[in-house]
PDB file of C-alpha atoms in Angstrom:
ATOM      1  CA  MET A   1      34.646 -28.521 -28.455  1.00 40.00           C
ATOM      2  CA  VAL A   2      34.833 -24.697 -27.739  1.00 41.00           C
ATOM      3  CA  GLU A   3      32.977 -23.991 -25.167  1.00 44.00           C
ATOM      4  CA  THR A   4      31.621 -20.419 -25.172  1.00 43.00           C
ATOM      5  CA  LYS A   5      30.548 -17.534 -22.691  1.00 45.00           C
ATOM      6  CA  GLU A   6      27.363 -17.856 -23.057  1.00 45.00           C
ATOM      7  CA  ALA A   7      27.252 -22.142 -21.805  1.00 42.00           C
ATOM      8  CA  PHE A   8      27.879 -20.364 -18.200  1.00 39.00           C
ATOM      9  CA  ALA A   9      25.883 -17.503 -18.751  1.00 43.00           C
ATOM     10  CA  ILE A  10      24.121 -17.463 -14.880  1.00 46.00           C
ATOM     11  CA  VAL A  11      20.683 -16.123 -14.702  1.00 51.00           C
ATOM     12  CA  GLU A  12      20.468 -14.290 -11.728  1.00 77.00           C
ATOM     13  CA  LYS A  13      17.017 -14.954 -10.364  1.00 87.00           C
ATOM     14  CA  LEU A  14      14.644 -12.599  -8.660  1.00 93.00           C
ATOM     15  CA  LYS A  15      14.047 -12.597  -4.534  1.00 95.00           C
ATOM     16  CA  LEU A  16      10.546 -12.319  -3.931  1.00 96.00           C
ATOM     17  CA  LEU A  17       8.908 -11.993  -0.588  1.00 97.00           C
ATOM     18  CA  VAL A  18       5.489 -12.053  -0.059  1.00 96.00           C
ATOM     19  CA  ALA A  19       4.049 -10.932   3.101  1.00 97.00           C
ATOM     20  CA  ASP A  20       0.127 -12.257   3.520  1.00 96.00           C
ATOM     21  CA  ASP A  21      -2.243 -13.798   6.596  1.00 94.00           C
ATOM     22  CA  HIS A  22      -4.659 -15.543   4.177  1.00 93.00           C
ATOM     23  CA  ALA A  23      -3.032 -18.355   3.418  1.00 93.00           C
ATOM     24  CA  MET A  24      -5.223 -18.765  -0.076  1.00 92.00           C
ATOM     25  CA  ILE A  25      -2.797 -15.516  -1.096  1.00 92.00           C
ATOM     26  CA  LEU A  26       0.385 -17.429  -0.185  1.00 94.00           C
ATOM     27  CA  ASP A  27      -0.583 -20.472  -1.927  1.00 93.00           C
ATOM     28  CA  MET A  28      -1.612 -18.730  -5.243  1.00 90.00           C
ATOM     29  CA  PHE A  29       1.878 -16.705  -4.928  1.00 91.00           C
ATOM     30  CA  GLU A  30       4.084 -20.558  -4.825  1.00 92.00           C
ATOM     31  CA  MET A  31       1.658 -21.812  -7.382  1.00 88.00           C
ATOM     32  CA  TYR A  32       2.616 -18.664  -9.072  1.00 86.00           C
ATOM     33  CA  ALA A  33       6.449 -18.631  -8.550  1.00 88.00           C
ATOM     34  CA  GLU A  34       6.667 -22.349  -9.393  1.00 87.00           C
ATOM     35  CA  ASN A  35       5.793 -21.876 -13.175  1.00 86.00           C
ATOM     36  CA  LEU A  36       8.582 -19.078 -13.265  1.00 86.00           C
ATOM     37  CA  PRO A  37      12.716 -20.171 -12.708  1.00 87.00           C
ATOM     38  CA  ASP A  38      14.229 -17.344 -12.358  1.00 88.00           C
ATOM     39  CA  VAL A  39      11.670 -15.958  -9.431  1.00 91.00           C
ATOM     40  CA  VAL A  40      13.009 -17.373  -5.964  1.00 93.00           C
ATOM     41  CA  LEU A  41       9.800 -16.900  -3.100  1.00 94.00           C
ATOM     42  CA  ALA A  42      10.013 -16.357   0.269  1.00 96.00           C
ATOM     43  CA  LYS A  43       6.550 -16.200   2.094  1.00 96.00           C
ATOM     44  CA  ALA A  44       5.405 -14.844   5.607  1.00 96.00           C
ATOM     45  CA  SER A  45       2.078 -14.720   7.429  1.00 95.00           C
ATOM     46  CA  ASP A  46       2.408 -11.875   9.226  1.00 95.00           C
ATOM     47  CA  PHE A  47       4.872  -8.766   9.129  1.00 96.00           C
ATOM     48  CA  HIS A  48       6.652  -9.562  12.305  1.00 96.00           C
ATOM     49  CA  LYS A  49       7.975 -12.772   9.931  1.00 97.00           C
ATOM     50  CA  ALA A  50       8.262 -10.787   7.016  1.00 97.00           C
ATOM     51  CA  MET A  51      10.675  -8.046   8.895  1.00 97.00           C
ATOM     52  CA  ASP A  52      12.630 -11.667  10.417  1.00 97.00           C
ATOM     53  CA  LEU A  53      13.172 -12.603   7.088  1.00 97.00           C
ATOM     54  CA  ILE A  54      14.441  -9.191   5.316  1.00 97.00           C
ATOM     55  CA  LEU A  55      17.206  -8.973   8.404  1.00 96.00           C
ATOM     56  CA  LYS A  56      18.044 -12.413   7.722  1.00 95.00           C
ATOM     57  CA  ASP A  57      17.990 -13.410   3.632  1.00 94.00           C
ATOM     58  CA  GLY A  58      17.445  -9.822   2.619  1.00 84.00           C
ATOM     59  CA  PRO A  59      17.536  -7.455   1.138  1.00 95.00           C
ATOM     60  CA  PHE A  60      15.139  -9.535  -1.286  1.00 96.00           C
ATOM     61  CA  ASP A  61      14.750  -7.769  -5.229  1.00 96.00           C
ATOM     62  CA  ILE A  62      10.927  -7.263  -4.322  1.00 95.00           C
ATOM     63  CA  VAL A  63       8.736  -7.240  -1.059  1.00 97.00           C
ATOM     64  CA  LEU A  64       5.087  -6.930  -1.014  1.00 97.00           C
ATOM     65  CA  LEU A  65       3.463  -6.462   1.975  1.00 97.00           C
ATOM     66  CA  ASP A  66      -0.814  -7.175   2.935  1.00 95.00           C
ATOM     67  CA  TYR A  67      -1.912  -3.763   4.233  1.00 92.00           C
ATOM     68  CA  ASN A  68      -4.028  -5.314   6.248  1.00 89.00           C
ATOM     69  CA  MET A  69      -2.072  -8.515   7.779  1.00 92.00           C
ATOM     70  CA  PRO A  70      -1.100  -7.981  11.566  1.00 90.00           C
ATOM     71  CA  GLY A  71       1.784  -6.003  12.803  1.00 91.00           C
ATOM     72  CA  MET A  72       1.569  -3.148   9.806  1.00 91.00           C
ATOM     73  CA  ASN A  73      -0.095  -0.722  11.501  1.00 87.00           C
ATOM     74  CA  GLY A  74      -1.082   1.081   8.427  1.00 81.00           C
ATOM     75  CA  LEU A  75       1.663   2.218   6.462  1.00 88.00           C
ATOM     76  CA  GLU A  76       4.209   1.905   9.442  1.00 91.00           C
ATOM     77  CA  GLY A  77       5.151  -1.458   8.222  1.00 94.00           C
ATOM     78  CA  LEU A  78       6.190  -0.281   4.700  1.00 95.00           C
ATOM     79  CA  SER A  79       8.730   2.124   5.960  1.00 94.00           C
ATOM     80  CA  LYS A  80      10.130  -0.267   7.866  1.00 95.00           C
ATOM     81  CA  ALA A  81      10.221  -2.728   5.058  1.00 96.00           C
ATOM     82  CA  LEU A  82      11.972   0.168   2.973  1.00 96.00           C
ATOM     83  CA  GLU A  83      14.489   0.827   6.076  1.00 95.00           C
ATOM     84  CA  HIS A  84      16.041  -2.787   6.397  1.00 97.00           C
ATOM     85  CA  ASN A  85      15.400  -3.678   2.813  1.00 97.00           C
ATOM     86  CA  GLY A  86      18.422  -2.475   0.775  1.00 94.00           C
ATOM     87  CA  GLY A  87      17.057   0.351  -0.595  1.00 93.00           C
ATOM     88  CA  LYS A  88      15.214  -2.136  -2.636  1.00 95.00           C
ATOM     89  CA  PRO A  89      11.414  -1.903  -3.554  1.00 96.00           C
ATOM     90  CA  VAL A  90       8.433  -2.732  -1.356  1.00 97.00           C
ATOM     91  CA  GLY A  91       5.223  -2.293  -2.225  1.00 96.00           C
ATOM     92  CA  ILE A  92       1.681  -3.337  -1.227  1.00 95.00           C
ATOM     93  CA  LEU A  93      -0.853  -5.745  -1.848  1.00 94.00           C
ATOM     94  CA  THR A  94      -4.570  -5.232  -0.902  1.00 91.00           C
ATOM     95  CA  GLY A  95      -8.175  -6.357  -1.494  1.00 86.00           C
ATOM     96  CA  ASN A  96      -9.764  -2.780  -1.510  1.00 82.00           C
ATOM     97  CA  ALA A  97      -7.433   0.369  -2.509  1.00 80.00           C
ATOM     98  CA  THR A  98      -7.857   4.078  -1.952  1.00 78.00           C
ATOM     99  CA  PRO A  99      -7.018   6.899  -3.549  1.00 76.00           C
ATOM    100  CA  ARG A 100      -5.919   7.831  -0.458  1.00 77.00           C
ATOM    101  CA  MET A 101      -4.129   4.676   0.067  1.00 83.00           C
ATOM    102  CA  VAL A 102      -2.299   5.308  -2.715  1.00 85.00           C
ATOM    103  CA  ASP A 103      -0.847   8.774  -2.421  1.00 82.00           C
ATOM    104  CA  GLU A 104       0.492   8.242   1.141  1.00 86.00           C
ATOM    105  CA  VAL A 105       2.541   4.707  -0.305  1.00 90.00           C
ATOM    106  CA  LEU A 106       3.787   6.708  -3.128  1.00 88.00           C
ATOM    107  CA  GLU A 107       4.703   9.428  -0.744  1.00 86.00           C
ATOM    108  CA  LYS A 108       6.635   7.362   1.918  1.00 90.00           C
ATOM    109  CA  GLY A 109       8.196   5.880  -1.018  1.00 92.00           C
ATOM    110  CA  GLY A 110       6.501   2.628  -2.087  1.00 94.00           C
ATOM    111  CA  SER A 111       6.958   1.285  -5.462  1.00 94.00           C
ATOM    112  CA  GLY A 112       3.266   0.808  -5.855  1.00 92.00           C
ATOM    113  CA  VAL A 113      -0.202  -1.171  -5.142  1.00 93.00           C
ATOM    114  CA  ILE A 114      -1.449  -4.446  -6.788  1.00 92.00           C
ATOM    115  CA  LEU A 115      -4.814  -5.536  -6.302  1.00 90.00           C
ATOM    116  CA  LYS A 116      -5.367  -9.369  -4.782  1.00 88.00           C
ATOM    117  CA  SER A 117      -7.980  -9.446  -7.621  1.00 85.00           C
ATOM    118  CA  ALA A 118      -5.244  -8.975  -9.877  1.00 82.00           C
ATOM    119  CA  SER A 119      -4.551 -11.869 -12.835  1.00 80.00           C
ATOM    120  CA  LEU A 120      -1.411 -14.124 -12.552  1.00 76.00           C
ATOM    121  CA  ARG A 121      -0.808 -13.215 -16.123  1.00 77.00           C
ATOM    122  CA  SER A 122      -0.525  -9.359 -15.526  1.00 83.00           C
ATOM    123  CA  LEU A 123       1.366 -10.081 -12.210  1.00 87.00           C
ATOM    124  CA  THR A 124       4.169 -11.110 -14.053  1.00 86.00           C
ATOM    125  CA  ASN A 125       4.944  -7.956 -15.787  1.00 87.00           C
ATOM    126  CA  THR A 126       3.669  -6.030 -12.804  1.00 90.00           C
ATOM    127  CA  ILE A 127       6.596  -7.666 -10.352  1.00 91.00           C
ATOM    128  CA  ARG A 128       9.166  -7.338 -12.514  1.00 90.00           C
ATOM    129  CA  PHE A 129       8.549  -3.652 -13.644  1.00 90.00           C
ATOM    130  CA  MET A 130       8.314  -3.200  -9.781  1.00 93.00           C
ATOM    131  CA  ALA A 131      11.867  -5.143  -9.369  1.00 92.00           C
ATOM    132  CA  ALA A 132      12.699  -2.874 -11.855  1.00 91.00           C
ATOM    133  CA  GLY A 133      12.567   0.202  -9.726  1.00 90.00           C
ATOM    134  CA  GLU A 134       9.292   1.602 -11.598  1.00 91.00           C
ATOM    135  CA  THR A 135       6.668   2.380 -10.150  1.00 90.00           C
ATOM    136  CA  TYR A 136       3.175   0.354 -10.504  1.00 90.00           C
ATOM    137  CA  VAL A 137      -0.246   1.570  -9.821  1.00 86.00           C
ATOM    138  CA  PRO A 138      -3.524  -0.542 -11.277  1.00 81.00           C
ATOM    139  CA  MET A 139      -4.830   2.129 -14.210  1.00 78.00           C
ATOM    140  CA  ASP A 140      -8.128   2.047 -13.263  1.00 74.00           C
ATOM    141  CA  LEU A 141      -6.833   3.346  -9.560  1.00 71.00           C
ATOM    142  CA  MET A 142      -4.997   5.601 -11.492  1.00 72.00           C
ATOM    143  CA  ASN A 143      -7.750   7.108 -12.678  1.00 69.00           C
ATOM    144  CA  GLU A 144     -10.275   7.282 -10.082  1.00 65.00           C
ATOM    145  CA  ARG A 145      -7.549   9.058  -7.759  1.00 63.00           C
ATOM    146  CA  ASN A 146      -7.187  11.744 -10.638  1.00 65.00           C
ATOM    147  CA  ALA A 147     -10.918  12.208 -10.721  1.00 62.00           C
ATOM    148  CA  VAL A 148     -10.801  12.475  -6.791  1.00 61.00           C
ATOM    149  CA  ARG A 149      -8.244  15.228  -7.114  1.00 60.00           C
ATOM    150  CA  ASP A 150     -10.555  17.342  -9.474  1.00 61.00           C
ATOM    151  CA  ALA A 151     -13.570  16.494  -8.002  1.00 59.00           C
ATOM    152  CA  MET A 152     -12.027  18.436  -5.075  1.00 57.00           C
ATOM    153  CA  ASP A 153     -11.829  22.683  -5.270  1.00 50.00           C
ATOM    154  CA  SER A 154      -9.253  21.915  -2.364  1.00 54.00           C
ATOM    155  CA  PRO A 155      -7.516  18.850  -1.459  1.00 73.00           C
ATOM    156  CA  LEU A 156      -7.062  17.976   2.036  1.00 82.00           C
ATOM    157  CA  SER A 157      -3.964  18.716   4.477  1.00 83.00           C
ATOM    158  CA  ASP A 158      -2.725  16.100   5.394  1.00 80.00           C
ATOM    159  CA  ARG A 159      -3.835  16.988   9.561  1.00 87.00           C
ATOM    160  CA  GLU A 160      -7.594  17.400   8.165  1.00 89.00           C
ATOM    161  CA  TYR A 161      -7.313  13.672   6.832  1.00 85.00           C
ATOM    162  CA  SER A 162      -6.171  12.573  10.239  1.00 86.00           C
ATOM    163  CA  VAL A 163      -9.146  14.110  11.536  1.00 91.00           C
ATOM    164  CA  LEU A 164     -11.347  12.678   9.008  1.00 90.00           C
ATOM    165  CA  TRP A 165     -10.575   8.832  10.017  1.00 86.00           C
ATOM    166  CA  PRO A 166     -11.600   9.384  13.498  1.00 88.00           C
ATOM    167  CA  LEU A 167     -14.332  11.486  12.522  1.00 90.00           C
ATOM    168  CA  ALA A 168     -15.621   8.237  10.057  1.00 87.00           C
ATOM    169  CA  ASP A 169     -15.366   5.838  13.311  1.00 84.00           C
ATOM    170  CA  GLY A 170     -17.964   8.285  14.857  1.00 87.00           C
ATOM    171  CA  MET A 171     -15.576   9.715  17.494  1.00 89.00           C
ATOM    172  CA  SER A 172     -16.598  12.958  19.341  1.00 91.00           C
ATOM    173  CA  ASN A 173     -14.542  15.873  18.564  1.00 92.00           C
ATOM    174  CA  ARG A 174     -13.413  16.014  22.499  1.00 91.00           C
ATOM    175  CA  GLU A 175     -12.200  12.105  21.460  1.00 90.00           C
ATOM    176  CA  ILE A 176     -10.565  12.940  18.137  1.00 90.00           C
ATOM    177  CA  GLY A 177      -8.489  15.965  20.061  1.00 89.00           C
ATOM    178  CA  ALA A 178      -7.120  13.194  22.641  1.00 88.00           C
ATOM    179  CA  ALA A 179      -6.368  10.826  20.640  1.00 84.00           C
ATOM    180  CA  LEU A 180      -4.563  13.083  18.102  1.00 86.00           C
ATOM    181  CA  GLY A 181      -3.019  15.409  20.894  1.00 87.00           C
ATOM    182  CA  LEU A 182      -5.333  18.321  19.590  1.00 88.00           C
ATOM    183  CA  ALA A 183      -7.603  20.716  21.832  1.00 91.00           C
ATOM    184  CA  GLU A 184     -11.487  20.438  21.047  1.00 91.00           C
ATOM    185  CA  PRO A 185     -11.265  23.710  19.371  1.00 91.00           C
ATOM    186  CA  THR A 186      -8.596  22.724  16.871  1.00 93.00           C
ATOM    187  CA  VAL A 187     -10.446  19.753  16.344  1.00 93.00           C
ATOM    188  CA  LYS A 188     -13.530  21.635  15.479  1.00 92.00           C
ATOM    189  CA  MET A 189     -11.910  24.332  13.133  1.00 93.00           C
ATOM    190  CA  HIS A 190     -10.562  20.787  11.078  1.00 93.00           C
ATOM    191  CA  VAL A 191     -13.919  19.201  11.037  1.00 93.00           C
ATOM    192  CA  GLN A 192     -15.456  22.589   9.376  1.00 92.00           C
ATOM    193  CA  SER A 193     -12.474  23.111   6.982  1.00 91.00           C
ATOM    194  CA  ILE A 194     -13.608  19.290   6.123  1.00 91.00           C
ATOM    195  CA  CYS A 195     -17.430  20.357   5.574  1.00 89.00           C
ATOM    196  CA  ARG A 196     -16.570  23.377   3.440  1.00 86.00           C
ATOM    197  CA  LYS A 197     -13.995  21.448   0.864  1.00 85.00           C
ATOM    198  CA  LEU A 198     -16.133  18.593   0.605  1.00 84.00           C
ATOM    199  CA  GLY A 199     -19.577  21.056   0.067  1.00 79.00           C
ATOM    200  CA  VAL A 200     -21.743  19.638   2.725  1.00 83.00           C
ATOM    201  CA  ASN A 201     -23.199  21.137   5.884  1.00 85.00           C
ATOM    202  CA  ASN A 202     -22.212  18.655   8.605  1.00 89.00           C
ATOM    203  CA  ARG A 203     -19.806  15.815   9.880  1.00 90.00           C
ATOM    204  CA  THR A 204     -22.284  12.905   8.418  1.00 89.00           C
ATOM    205  CA  GLN A 205     -22.887  14.309   5.195  1.00 86.00           C
ATOM    206  CA  ALA A 206     -18.821  14.803   5.329  1.00 88.00           C
ATOM    207  CA  VAL A 207     -18.291  11.102   5.862  1.00 88.00           C
ATOM    208  CA  VAL A 208     -20.586  10.044   3.229  1.00 84.00           C
ATOM    209  CA  THR A 209     -18.964  12.153   1.164  1.00 83.00           C
ATOM    210  CA  ALA A 210     -15.353  11.230   1.652  1.00 83.00           C
ATOM    211  CA  ARG A 211     -16.536   7.553   1.358  1.00 80.00           C
ATOM    212  CA  ASN A 212     -18.456   7.630  -2.029  1.00 75.00           C
ATOM    213  CA  LEU A 213     -14.679   9.673  -3.235  1.00 76.00           C
ATOM    214  CA  ASN A 214     -13.274   6.686  -1.922  1.00 71.00           C
ATOM    215  CA  LEU A 215     -10.784   9.075   0.537  1.00 76.00           C
ATOM    216  CA  ILE A 216     -11.598   6.289   3.327  1.00 75.00           C
TER     217      ILE A 216
END
């Protein structure tokens, strides 16, 4: 009997790490991975456990991090995971993405955003696409992101975005200044600029408009 190289071909398994504080999401991924013999799944219930796995068993071919789970601190967790995952892709899982979030994920080097409402059928292609080094954003979200950019005469600066978030939380100019290390007159100037760019007359209207545009 002649043994061929194909008989000894080893299928390289894709190492996937999913971190989410919702057990149902982790269970869904476990069911998904059970049907894919070439995928090895690791799970974590918060960011710190995910980092422990990356340092112990990584790098992973792709890491998916829940945006709102404990320890993430916004997208700081994304940056840390990227730093320690050996240059391999790290993406974000979320139930509600905004165009601004997409921008920040891509700016930080993330491999994209996966919505938790995505079907398992599309998830297979998405994960393989991201693991191959490509960037993925759902088409609807990409269209919305482009529409927001087109709707604004002038995009908000990073500093104006940093002021907009606490503004939406109802903080005063003084409180925003204390939180961001800015003088109160400087905060007032940024608020006025935000209102002008969004085409509104006051801070309340600015927050409503920003939410309607999915900026926050």
